[in-house]
PDB file of C-alpha atoms in Angstrom:
ATOM      1  CA  MET A   1      -9.175  11.494 -83.541  1.00  0.00           C
ATOM      2  CA  ARG A   2      -9.749  13.796 -86.389  1.00  0.00           C
ATOM      3  CA  SER A   3      -6.912  15.898 -85.262  1.00  0.00           C
ATOM      4  CA  LYS A   4      -4.299  13.045 -85.240  1.00  0.00           C
ATOM      5  CA  ILE A   5      -5.515  12.176 -88.743  1.00  0.00           C
ATOM      6  CA  PHE A   6      -4.923  15.546 -90.007  1.00  0.00           C
ATOM      7  CA  ILE A   7      -1.399  15.687 -88.390  1.00  0.00           C
ATOM      8  CA  SER A   8      -0.703  12.187 -89.810  1.00  0.00           C
ATOM      9  CA  LEU A   9      -1.574  13.447 -93.117  1.00  0.00           C
ATOM     10  CA  VAL A  10       0.294  16.713 -92.948  1.00  0.00           C
ATOM     11  CA  LEU A  11       3.378  14.726 -91.901  1.00  0.00           C
ATOM     12  CA  LEU A  12       3.017  11.973 -94.981  1.00  0.00           C
ATOM     13  CA  LEU A  13       2.855  15.481 -97.249  1.00  0.00           C
ATOM     14  CA  CYS A  14       5.936  16.654 -95.691  1.00  0.00           C
ATOM     15  CA  ILE A  15       7.949  13.428 -96.047  1.00  0.00           C
ATOM     16  CA  PHE A  16       6.611  13.072 -99.777  1.00  0.00           C
ATOM     17  CA  PHE A  17       7.716  16.777-100.367  1.00  0.00           C
ATOM     18  CA  LEU A  18      11.179  16.276 -99.021  1.00  0.00           C
ATOM     19  CA  THR A  19      11.720  13.179-100.464  1.00  0.00           C
ATOM     20  CA  GLY A  20      10.859  14.509-103.893  1.00  0.00           C
ATOM     21  CA  CYS A  21      13.132  17.652-103.376  1.00  0.00           C
ATOM     22  CA  SER A  22      15.813  15.101-102.634  1.00  0.00           C
ATOM     23  CA  LYS A  23      15.565  13.211-105.675  1.00  0.00           C
ATOM     24  CA  ASN A  24      15.356  16.284-108.074  1.00  0.00           C
ATOM     25  CA  ASP A  25      18.528  17.642-106.237  1.00  0.00           C
ATOM     26  CA  GLU A  26      20.237  14.296-106.760  1.00  0.00           C
ATOM     27  CA  GLN A  27      19.206  14.373-110.348  1.00  0.00           C
ATOM     28  CA  ASN A  28      20.383  17.882-110.887  1.00  0.00           C
ATOM     29  CA  LEU A  29      23.673  17.142-109.222  1.00  0.00           C
ATOM     30  CA  ASN A  30      24.408  13.808-111.226  1.00  0.00           C
ATOM     31  CA  GLN A  31      23.406  15.853-114.565  1.00  0.00           C
ATOM     32  CA  LYS A  32      26.037  18.705-113.420  1.00  0.00           C
ATOM     33  CA  VAL A  33      28.671  16.251-112.562  1.00  0.00           C
ATOM     34  CA  THR A  34      28.225  14.442-116.114  1.00  0.00           C
ATOM     35  CA  SER A  35      28.513  18.131-117.971  1.00  0.00           C
ATOM     36  CA  GLU A  36      31.634  18.783-115.624  1.00  0.00           C
ATOM     37  CA  LEU A  37      33.347  15.256-116.757  1.00  0.00           C
ATOM     38  CA  ASP A  38      32.251  15.976-120.334  1.00  0.00           C
ATOM     39  CA  TYR A  39      34.249  19.132-120.043  1.00  0.00           C
ATOM     40  CA  LEU A  40      37.349  17.592-118.639  1.00  0.00           C
ATOM     41  CA  SER A  41      36.879  14.812-121.257  1.00  0.00           C
ATOM     42  CA  SER A  42      36.945  17.423-124.145  1.00  0.00           C
ATOM     43  CA  GLN A  43      39.664  19.463-122.778  1.00  0.00           C
ATOM     44  CA  ILE A  44      42.208  16.653-122.242  1.00  0.00           C
ATOM     45  CA  VAL A  45      41.368  15.419-125.771  1.00  0.00           C
ATOM     46  CA  GLU A  46      42.044  18.953-127.060  1.00  0.00           C
ATOM     47  CA  MET A  47      45.204  19.310-125.184  1.00  0.00           C
ATOM     48  CA  LEU A  48      46.475  16.096-126.675  1.00  0.00           C
ATOM     49  CA  ASN A  49      45.538  16.853-130.336  1.00  0.00           C
ATOM     50  CA  SER A  50      47.673  20.022-129.825  1.00  0.00           C
ATOM     51  CA  LEU A  51      50.668  18.071-128.962  1.00  0.00           C
ATOM     52  CA  ASN A  52      50.522  16.681-132.659  1.00  0.00           C
ATOM     53  CA  HIS A  53      48.325  19.587-134.697  1.00  0.00           C
ATOM     54  CA  ILE A  54      45.388  17.231-134.727  1.00  0.00           C
ATOM     55  CA  SER A  55      41.973  19.170-135.287  1.00  0.00           C
ATOM     56  CA  PHE A  56      38.278  17.538-135.299  1.00  0.00           C
ATOM     57  CA  GLU A  57      37.243  20.645-137.159  1.00  0.00           C
ATOM     58  CA  LYS A  58      36.713  20.557-141.090  1.00  0.00           C
ATOM     59  CA  PHE A  59      37.543  23.948-141.611  1.00  0.00           C
ATOM     60  CA  LYS A  60      39.514  26.742-139.912  1.00  0.00           C
ATOM     61  CA  VAL A  61      38.852  30.531-140.079  1.00  0.00           C
ATOM     62  CA  LYS A  62      41.981  32.760-140.859  1.00  0.00           C
ATOM     63  CA  SER A  63      42.038  36.539-140.645  1.00  0.00           C
ATOM     64  CA  GLU A  64      44.635  38.765-142.353  1.00  0.00           C
ATOM     65  CA  GLU A  65      44.462  42.381-142.226  1.00  0.00           C
ATOM     66  CA  LEU A  66      45.231  44.151-145.578  1.00  0.00           C
ATOM     67  CA  SER A  67      47.935  47.089-146.087  1.00  0.00           C
ATOM     68  CA  GLU A  68      46.651  50.350-147.408  1.00  0.00           C
ATOM     69  CA  THR A  69      48.310  49.450-151.022  1.00  0.00           C
ATOM     70  CA  GLU A  70      46.506  45.805-150.944  1.00  0.00           C
ATOM     71  CA  ASN A  71      43.217  47.636-149.906  1.00  0.00           C
ATOM     72  CA  SER A  72      43.501  50.248-152.626  1.00  0.00           C
ATOM     73  CA  SER A  73      44.398  47.807-155.373  1.00  0.00           C
ATOM     74  CA  SER A  74      41.454  45.635-154.074  1.00  0.00           C
ATOM     75  CA  SER A  75      38.843  48.556-154.335  1.00  0.00           C
ATOM     76  CA  GLU A  76      40.212  49.396-157.710  1.00  0.00           C
ATOM     77  CA  GLY A  77      39.976  45.754-159.040  1.00  0.00           C
ATOM     78  CA  ARG A  78      36.273  45.998-157.652  1.00  0.00           C
ATOM     79  CA  GLY A  79      35.650  49.355-159.403  1.00  0.00           C
ATOM     80  CA  GLY A  80      36.998  47.920-162.869  1.00  0.00           C
ATOM     81  CA  GLU A  81      34.866  44.898-162.526  1.00  0.00           C
ATOM     82  CA  SER A  82      31.539  47.142-162.021  1.00  0.00           C
ATOM     83  CA  SER A  83      32.474  49.298-164.946  1.00  0.00           C
ATOM     84  CA  SER A  84      33.205  46.376-167.268  1.00  0.00           C
ATOM     85  CA  THR A  85      29.912  44.391-166.642  1.00  0.00           C
ATOM     86  CA  GLY A  86      27.754  47.309-168.242  1.00  0.00           C
ATOM     87  CA  THR A  87      29.479  47.291-171.694  1.00  0.00           C
ATOM     88  CA  GLY A  88      26.759  45.124-173.198  1.00  0.00           C
ATOM     89  CA  GLU A  89      24.138  42.484-172.456  1.00  0.00           C
ATOM     90  CA  SER A  90      25.670  39.791-174.900  1.00  0.00           C
ATOM     91  CA  GLN A  91      29.330  40.050-173.455  1.00  0.00           C
ATOM     92  CA  GLN A  92      27.643  39.933-169.943  1.00  0.00           C
ATOM     93  CA  GLY A  93      25.613  37.029-170.947  1.00  0.00           C
ATOM     94  CA  LYS A  94      28.857  35.247-172.402  1.00  0.00           C
ATOM     95  CA  SER A  95      30.937  36.230-169.312  1.00  0.00           C
ATOM     96  CA  SER A  96      28.250  34.694-166.677  1.00  0.00           C
ATOM     97  CA  ASN A  97      27.732  31.542-168.894  1.00  0.00           C
ATOM     98  CA  SER A  98      31.598  30.768-168.935  1.00  0.00           C
ATOM     99  CA  GLY A  99      31.686  31.645-165.266  1.00  0.00           C
ATOM    100  CA  GLY A 100      29.018  29.179-164.421  1.00  0.00           C
ATOM    101  CA  ASP A 101      30.399  26.552-166.116  1.00  0.00           C
ATOM    102  CA  GLU A 102      33.685  26.893-164.417  1.00  0.00           C
ATOM    103  CA  GLU A 103      32.078  26.955-161.203  1.00  0.00           C
ATOM    104  CA  LYS A 104      30.409  23.621-161.984  1.00  0.00           C
ATOM    105  CA  GLN A 105      33.559  21.878-162.945  1.00  0.00           C
ATOM    106  CA  GLU A 106      35.506  23.105-159.633  1.00  0.00           C
ATOM    107  CA  THR A 107      34.872  22.349-156.309  1.00  0.00           C
ATOM    108  CA  SER A 108      36.059  25.202-153.883  1.00  0.00           C
ATOM    109  CA  LYS A 109      38.302  24.280-150.798  1.00  0.00           C
ATOM    110  CA  SER A 110      38.380  27.864-149.651  1.00  0.00           C
ATOM    111  CA  GLU A 111      36.158  30.996-149.379  1.00  0.00           C
ATOM    112  CA  ASN A 112      37.175  34.630-149.006  1.00  0.00           C
ATOM    113  CA  SER A 113      35.340  37.349-147.836  1.00  0.00           C
ATOM    114  CA  MET A 114      36.530  40.946-146.590  1.00  0.00           C
ATOM    115  CA  VAL A 115      35.211  42.667-143.355  1.00  0.00           C
ATOM    116  CA  ASN A 116      36.520  46.059-142.160  1.00  0.00           C
ATOM    117  CA  ASN A 117      39.719  45.626-144.428  1.00  0.00           C
ATOM    118  CA  LYS A 118      40.484  42.187-143.283  1.00  0.00           C
ATOM    119  CA  VAL A 119      40.449  38.997-145.376  1.00  0.00           C
ATOM    120  CA  ILE A 120      38.673  36.296-143.711  1.00  0.00           C
ATOM    121  CA  THR A 121      39.492  32.778-145.244  1.00  0.00           C
ATOM    122  CA  MET A 122      37.865  29.619-144.358  1.00  0.00           C
ATOM    123  CA  GLU A 123      40.096  26.604-145.381  1.00  0.00           C
ATOM    124  CA  GLU A 124      39.736  22.982-144.994  1.00  0.00           C
ATOM    125  CA  THR A 125      42.068  21.461-142.420  1.00  0.00           C
ATOM    126  CA  SER A 126      44.459  18.545-142.947  1.00  0.00           C
ATOM    127  CA  TYR A 127      46.662  16.815-140.393  1.00  0.00           C
ATOM    128  CA  LEU A 128      49.234  15.995-143.094  1.00  0.00           C
ATOM    129  CA  LEU A 129      49.587  19.887-143.742  1.00  0.00           C
ATOM    130  CA  MET A 130      49.941  20.713-140.195  1.00  0.00           C
ATOM    131  CA  GLY A 131      53.572  20.214-139.669  1.00  0.00           C
ATOM    132  CA  GLU A 132      54.654  18.291-136.515  1.00  0.00           C
ATOM    133  CA  LYS A 133      55.316  21.299-134.072  1.00  0.00           C
ATOM    134  CA  GLU A 134      53.515  21.399-130.867  1.00  0.00           C
ATOM    135  CA  ASP A 135      51.185  24.030-130.076  1.00  0.00           C
ATOM    136  CA  TRP A 136      52.359  24.682-126.316  1.00  0.00           C
ATOM    137  CA  ASN A 137      50.578  28.016-126.173  1.00  0.00           C
ATOM    138  CA  GLU A 138      47.144  26.266-126.812  1.00  0.00           C
ATOM    139  CA  VAL A 139      47.983  23.655-124.335  1.00  0.00           C
ATOM    140  CA  LYS A 140      48.969  26.183-121.529  1.00  0.00           C
ATOM    141  CA  ILE A 141      45.918  28.357-121.995  1.00  0.00           C
ATOM    142  CA  LYS A 142      43.643  25.268-121.625  1.00  0.00           C
ATOM    143  CA  ILE A 143      45.322  23.827-118.471  1.00  0.00           C
ATOM    144  CA  GLU A 144      45.137  27.179-116.774  1.00  0.00           C
ATOM    145  CA  ALA A 145      41.274  27.175-117.637  1.00  0.00           C
ATOM    146  CA  LEU A 146      40.815  23.659-116.447  1.00  0.00           C
ATOM    147  CA  ILE A 147      42.646  24.358-113.170  1.00  0.00           C
ATOM    148  CA  GLU A 148      40.343  27.310-112.544  1.00  0.00           C
ATOM    149  CA  VAL A 149      37.219  25.282-112.557  1.00  0.00           C
ATOM    150  CA  TRP A 150      38.646  22.008-110.872  1.00  0.00           C
ATOM    151  CA  SER A 151      37.976  23.157-107.287  1.00  0.00           C
ATOM    152  CA  GLN A 152      34.124  23.427-108.041  1.00  0.00           C
ATOM    153  CA  ILE A 153      34.201  19.908-109.930  1.00  0.00           C
ATOM    154  CA  VAL A 154      36.057  18.681-106.715  1.00  0.00           C
ATOM    155  CA  ILE A 155      33.121  19.757-104.540  1.00  0.00           C
ATOM    156  CA  ASP A 156      30.626  18.174-106.783  1.00  0.00           C
ATOM    157  CA  LEU A 157      32.641  14.788-106.965  1.00  0.00           C
ATOM    158  CA  ARG A 158      32.773  14.398-103.210  1.00  0.00           C
ATOM    159  CA  GLN A 159      28.987  14.941-102.794  1.00  0.00           C
ATOM    160  CA  ILE A 160      28.204  12.216-105.475  1.00  0.00           C
ATOM    161  CA  GLY A 161      30.638   9.915-103.308  1.00  0.00           C
ATOM    162  CA  VAL A 162      33.990   9.760-105.260  1.00  0.00           C
ATOM    163  CA  GLU A 163      36.561   8.216-102.926  1.00  0.00           C
ATOM    164  CA  GLU A 164      38.859  10.855-101.560  1.00  0.00           C
ATOM    165  CA  LYS A 165      41.652   8.733-102.368  1.00  0.00           C
ATOM    166  CA  ASP A 166      40.786   9.022-106.261  1.00  0.00           C
ATOM    167  CA  ILE A 167      40.384  12.992-106.053  1.00  0.00           C
ATOM    168  CA  SER A 168      43.885  12.969-104.172  1.00  0.00           C
ATOM    169  CA  GLU A 169      45.494  11.119-106.805  1.00  0.00           C
ATOM    170  CA  ILE A 170      43.872  13.050-109.804  1.00  0.00           C
ATOM    171  CA  GLU A 171      45.086  16.361-107.946  1.00  0.00           C
ATOM    172  CA  ASP A 172      48.537  15.216-107.632  1.00  0.00           C
ATOM    173  CA  GLN A 173      48.408  14.044-111.476  1.00  0.00           C
ATOM    174  CA  MET A 174      47.084  17.503-112.330  1.00  0.00           C
ATOM    175  CA  ASN A 175      49.879  19.454-110.344  1.00  0.00           C
ATOM    176  CA  LYS A 176      52.739  17.302-112.011  1.00  0.00           C
ATOM    177  CA  LEU A 177      50.950  17.720-115.508  1.00  0.00           C
ATOM    178  CA  VAL A 178      51.073  21.498-114.937  1.00  0.00           C
ATOM    179  CA  VAL A 179      54.899  21.204-114.468  1.00  0.00           C
ATOM    180  CA  SER A 180      55.352  19.094-117.777  1.00  0.00           C
ATOM    181  CA  ILE A 181      53.383  21.565-119.753  1.00  0.00           C
ATOM    182  CA  LYS A 182      55.443  24.530-118.263  1.00  0.00           C
ATOM    183  CA  ASP A 183      58.617  22.866-119.184  1.00  0.00           C
ATOM    184  CA  GLU A 184      57.121  21.636-122.574  1.00  0.00           C
ATOM    185  CA  LYS A 185      57.805  17.978-121.892  1.00  0.00           C
ATOM    186  CA  LYS A 186      55.812  16.118-124.711  1.00  0.00           C
ATOM    187  CA  ILE A 187      56.026  12.612-123.371  1.00  0.00           C
ATOM    188  CA  GLU A 188      55.096  13.505-119.715  1.00  0.00           C
ATOM    189  CA  THR A 189      52.232  15.642-120.798  1.00  0.00           C
ATOM    190  CA  ALA A 190      50.819  13.129-123.043  1.00  0.00           C
ATOM    191  CA  LEU A 191      51.075  10.241-120.282  1.00  0.00           C
ATOM    192  CA  GLY A 192      49.939  12.721-117.646  1.00  0.00           C
ATOM    193  CA  LEU A 193      46.644  13.844-119.749  1.00  0.00           C
ATOM    194  CA  SER A 194      45.970   9.872-120.474  1.00  0.00           C
ATOM    195  CA  ASN A 195      46.278   9.019-116.534  1.00  0.00           C
ATOM    196  CA  ILE A 196      43.880  11.812-115.832  1.00  0.00           C
ATOM    197  CA  TYR A 197      41.399  10.693-118.480  1.00  0.00           C
ATOM    198  CA  SER A 198      41.516   7.139-117.057  1.00  0.00           C
ATOM    199  CA  TYR A 199      39.684   8.404-114.111  1.00  0.00           C
ATOM    200  CA  ILE A 200      36.404   9.467-115.798  1.00  0.00           C
ATOM    201  CA  PRO A 201      34.857   6.262-116.619  1.00  0.00           C
ATOM    202  CA  LYS A 202      35.795   5.337-112.897  1.00  0.00           C
ATOM    203  CA  PHE A 203      34.002   8.566-111.588  1.00  0.00           C
ATOM    204  CA  LEU A 204      30.938   7.791-113.815  1.00  0.00           C
ATOM    205  CA  GLU A 205      30.309   4.337-112.471  1.00  0.00           C
ATOM    206  CA  THR A 206      30.127   5.996-108.893  1.00  0.00           C
ATOM    207  CA  TYR A 207      26.741   7.407-109.537  1.00  0.00           C
ATOM    208  CA  SER A 208      25.426   6.815-113.447  1.00  0.00           C
ATOM    209  CA  ASP A 209      23.047   4.379-114.641  1.00  0.00           C
ATOM    210  CA  ASP A 210      24.227   5.032-117.995  1.00  0.00           C
ATOM    211  CA  LYS A 211      26.325   1.994-118.902  1.00  0.00           C
ATOM    212  CA  LEU A 212      26.658   2.936-122.586  1.00  0.00           C
ATOM    213  CA  GLU A 213      28.289   6.348-121.798  1.00  0.00           C
ATOM    214  CA  ILE A 214      30.483   4.584-119.107  1.00  0.00           C
ATOM    215  CA  TYR A 215      31.410   1.905-121.854  1.00  0.00           C
ATOM    216  CA  LEU A 216      32.269   4.408-124.524  1.00  0.00           C
ATOM    217  CA  LYS A 217      34.460   6.564-122.153  1.00  0.00           C
ATOM    218  CA  LYS A 218      36.472   3.143-121.401  1.00  0.00           C
ATOM    219  CA  ILE A 219      36.923   2.626-124.879  1.00  0.00           C
ATOM    220  CA  LYS A 220      38.291   6.347-125.646  1.00  0.00           C
ATOM    221  CA  SER A 221      40.493   5.939-122.631  1.00  0.00           C
ATOM    222  CA  LYS A 222      42.214   2.860-123.854  1.00  0.00           C
ATOM    223  CA  VAL A 223      42.522   4.732-127.279  1.00  0.00           C
ATOM    224  CA  ILE A 224      43.926   7.853-125.492  1.00  0.00           C
ATOM    225  CA  ASP A 225      46.372   5.478-123.586  1.00  0.00           C
ATOM    226  CA  SER A 226      47.522   4.062-127.118  1.00  0.00           C
ATOM    227  CA  TYR A 227      48.190   7.731-128.382  1.00  0.00           C
ATOM    228  CA  ALA A 228      50.193   8.620-125.276  1.00  0.00           C
ATOM    229  CA  VAL A 229      52.659   5.625-125.276  1.00  0.00           C
ATOM    230  CA  LEU A 230      53.238   6.125-128.832  1.00  0.00           C
ATOM    231  CA  GLU A 231      55.176   9.580-127.525  1.00  0.00           C
ATOM    232  CA  GLN A 232      57.664   6.750-126.266  1.00  0.00           C
ATOM    233  CA  ASP A 233      57.760   4.997-129.691  1.00  0.00           C
ATOM    234  CA  ASP A 234      56.147   2.134-127.588  1.00  0.00           C
ATOM    235  CA  TRP A 235      54.407   0.250-130.535  1.00  0.00           C
ATOM    236  CA  ALA A 236      53.733  -2.923-128.789  1.00  0.00           C
ATOM    237  CA  LYS A 237      52.159  -1.155-125.581  1.00  0.00           C
ATOM    238  CA  ALA A 238      50.020   1.074-128.025  1.00  0.00           C
ATOM    239  CA  LYS A 239      48.783  -2.040-129.929  1.00  0.00           C
ATOM    240  CA  GLN A 240      47.914  -3.630-126.652  1.00  0.00           C
ATOM    241  CA  ASN A 241      45.832  -0.811-125.528  1.00  0.00           C
ATOM    242  CA  VAL A 242      43.955  -0.623-128.861  1.00  0.00           C
ATOM    243  CA  GLN A 243      43.113  -4.563-128.216  1.00  0.00           C
ATOM    244  CA  ASP A 244      41.849  -3.735-124.862  1.00  0.00           C
ATOM    245  CA  ALA A 245      39.668  -0.809-126.158  1.00  0.00           C
ATOM    246  CA  LYS A 246      38.310  -3.777-128.654  1.00  0.00           C
ATOM    247  CA  GLY A 247      37.579  -5.840-125.493  1.00  0.00           C
ATOM    248  CA  PHE A 248      34.839  -3.460-124.538  1.00  0.00           C
ATOM    249  CA  ILE A 249      33.261  -2.976-128.050  1.00  0.00           C
ATOM    250  CA  GLN A 250      30.873  -6.358-127.715  1.00  0.00           C
ATOM    251  CA  GLU A 251      29.271  -5.510-124.481  1.00  0.00           C
ATOM    252  CA  THR A 252      28.966  -1.752-125.530  1.00  0.00           C
ATOM    253  CA  LYS A 253      27.103  -3.222-128.744  1.00  0.00           C
ATOM    254  CA  ASN A 254      24.800  -5.289-126.318  1.00  0.00           C
ATOM    255  CA  ILE A 255      24.061  -2.109-124.150  1.00  0.00           C
ATOM    256  CA  ALA A 256      23.174  -0.044-127.226  1.00  0.00           C
ATOM    257  CA  LYS A 257      20.758  -2.637-128.982  1.00  0.00           C
ATOM    258  CA  GLU A 258      19.037  -3.333-125.613  1.00  0.00           C
ATOM    259  CA  LYS A 259      18.355   0.444-125.053  1.00  0.00           C
ATOM    260  CA  ASN A 260      18.004   0.943-128.795  1.00  0.00           C
ATOM    261  CA  GLU A 261      20.319   3.677-128.539  1.00  0.00           C
ATOM    262  CA  ARG A 262      23.088   5.174-130.681  1.00  0.00           C
ATOM    263  CA  VAL A 263      23.378   1.540-132.336  1.00  0.00           C
ATOM    264  CA  TYR A 264      24.865   3.049-135.703  1.00  0.00           C
ATOM    265  CA  ASN A 265      27.242   5.127-133.784  1.00  0.00           C
ATOM    266  CA  VAL A 266      28.586   1.893-131.905  1.00  0.00           C
ATOM    267  CA  GLU A 267      28.580  -0.084-134.992  1.00  0.00           C
ATOM    268  CA  LYS A 268      30.904   2.608-136.886  1.00  0.00           C
ATOM    269  CA  LEU A 269      33.084   2.710-133.521  1.00  0.00           C
ATOM    270  CA  ASP A 270      33.677  -0.889-134.050  1.00  0.00           C
ATOM    271  CA  VAL A 271      34.761  -0.402-137.621  1.00  0.00           C
ATOM    272  CA  LEU A 272      36.944   2.750-136.862  1.00  0.00           C
ATOM    273  CA  LEU A 273      38.711   0.639-133.868  1.00  0.00           C
ATOM    274  CA  GLN A 274      39.595  -2.011-136.407  1.00  0.00           C
ATOM    275  CA  GLU A 275      40.901   0.727-138.887  1.00  0.00           C
ATOM    276  CA  LEU A 276      43.037   2.006-136.094  1.00  0.00           C
ATOM    277  CA  GLU A 277      44.279  -1.157-135.243  1.00  0.00           C
ATOM    278  CA  ASN A 278      45.125  -2.165-138.763  1.00  0.00           C
ATOM    279  CA  SER A 279      47.040   1.297-139.282  1.00  0.00           C
ATOM    280  CA  MET A 280      49.503   0.179-136.780  1.00  0.00           C
ATOM    281  CA  ARG A 281      51.043  -2.640-138.882  1.00  0.00           C
ATOM    282  CA  GLU A 282      52.978  -0.106-140.783  1.00  0.00           C
ATOM    283  CA  GLU A 283      54.132   1.405-137.456  1.00  0.00           C
ATOM    284  CA  ASP A 284      54.000   5.054-139.084  1.00  0.00           C
ATOM    285  CA  LYS A 285      52.569   7.794-136.897  1.00  0.00           C
ATOM    286  CA  ASN A 286      51.173   9.762-139.701  1.00  0.00           C
ATOM    287  CA  ILE A 287      48.901   6.858-140.712  1.00  0.00           C
ATOM    288  CA  TYR A 288      47.893   6.161-136.926  1.00  0.00           C
ATOM    289  CA  TYR A 289      47.150  10.009-136.236  1.00  0.00           C
ATOM    290  CA  ILE A 290      44.819  10.042-139.188  1.00  0.00           C
ATOM    291  CA  ARG A 291      42.805   6.960-138.182  1.00  0.00           C
ATOM    292  CA  TYR A 292      43.071   8.262-134.341  1.00  0.00           C
ATOM    293  CA  LYS A 293      41.596  11.598-135.498  1.00  0.00           C
ATOM    294  CA  ASN A 294      38.530   9.713-137.153  1.00  0.00           C
ATOM    295  CA  LEU A 295      37.829   7.579-134.379  1.00  0.00           C
ATOM    296  CA  MET A 296      38.144  10.297-131.539  1.00  0.00           C
ATOM    297  CA  SER A 297      35.967  12.735-133.680  1.00  0.00           C
ATOM    298  CA  GLU A 298      33.013  10.111-133.530  1.00  0.00           C
ATOM    299  CA  ARG A 299      30.399  11.410-131.000  1.00  0.00           C
TER     300      ARG A 299
END
């Protein structure tokens, strides 16, 4: 009798242990897939941005190597400055005071420093100053990097139960996208990236209970659709996509308030969506891209 009880306890412990391991493995896989989909999302958005020189970074760092002439002139200038500072306390005091007043009155928009005969410059970024030419080199680098990790993502998508049909469709889209990028076809590239992004919220719905993140991805997918069709100058369809994005915002607000999570961010997203829609009245791409940048950079 005791032996039967002992065996039963051992079996129960084994079942409990195996069930616990299974749940942990499932959670780890879900977290991994979420990270992979976040990576896919960020790469798609960055490639789309590169098509119109849009950057979410507030500053960019530029490095320029000094020639020998410039380097010697710079050294002489610094030597002259150090010798002049020792001419007298009163002169130094006046100089530092006037310099301090100027610094207070000016707001610097770039900072320079020199490292190993290189001038490192940090400058504020601006869409309006970037020009209209596409950065195809950046797009080509990113698509190759994405293709390299895609096989691992596919394995994980299959494990969480994503339908084989959807995986096959997105792989076909990627193959077509590679050709469009190689041939530097801007319209086809934008539409291809948009189509691939649309699978992200669908994949999230397969396994994730995070409804807030799913709805946020749905909103951004519609905004990206709007951005992509503007490459065809289809303002009517672009406006409809933004209206579709706004259609998700009320439910997103409700979920955020219910979870007491990211409420401010969702409210701000609502405002940014309205601003994006308003910007389309003029049907001016420059205005649209600035509003798009503000919205898509919101986390």
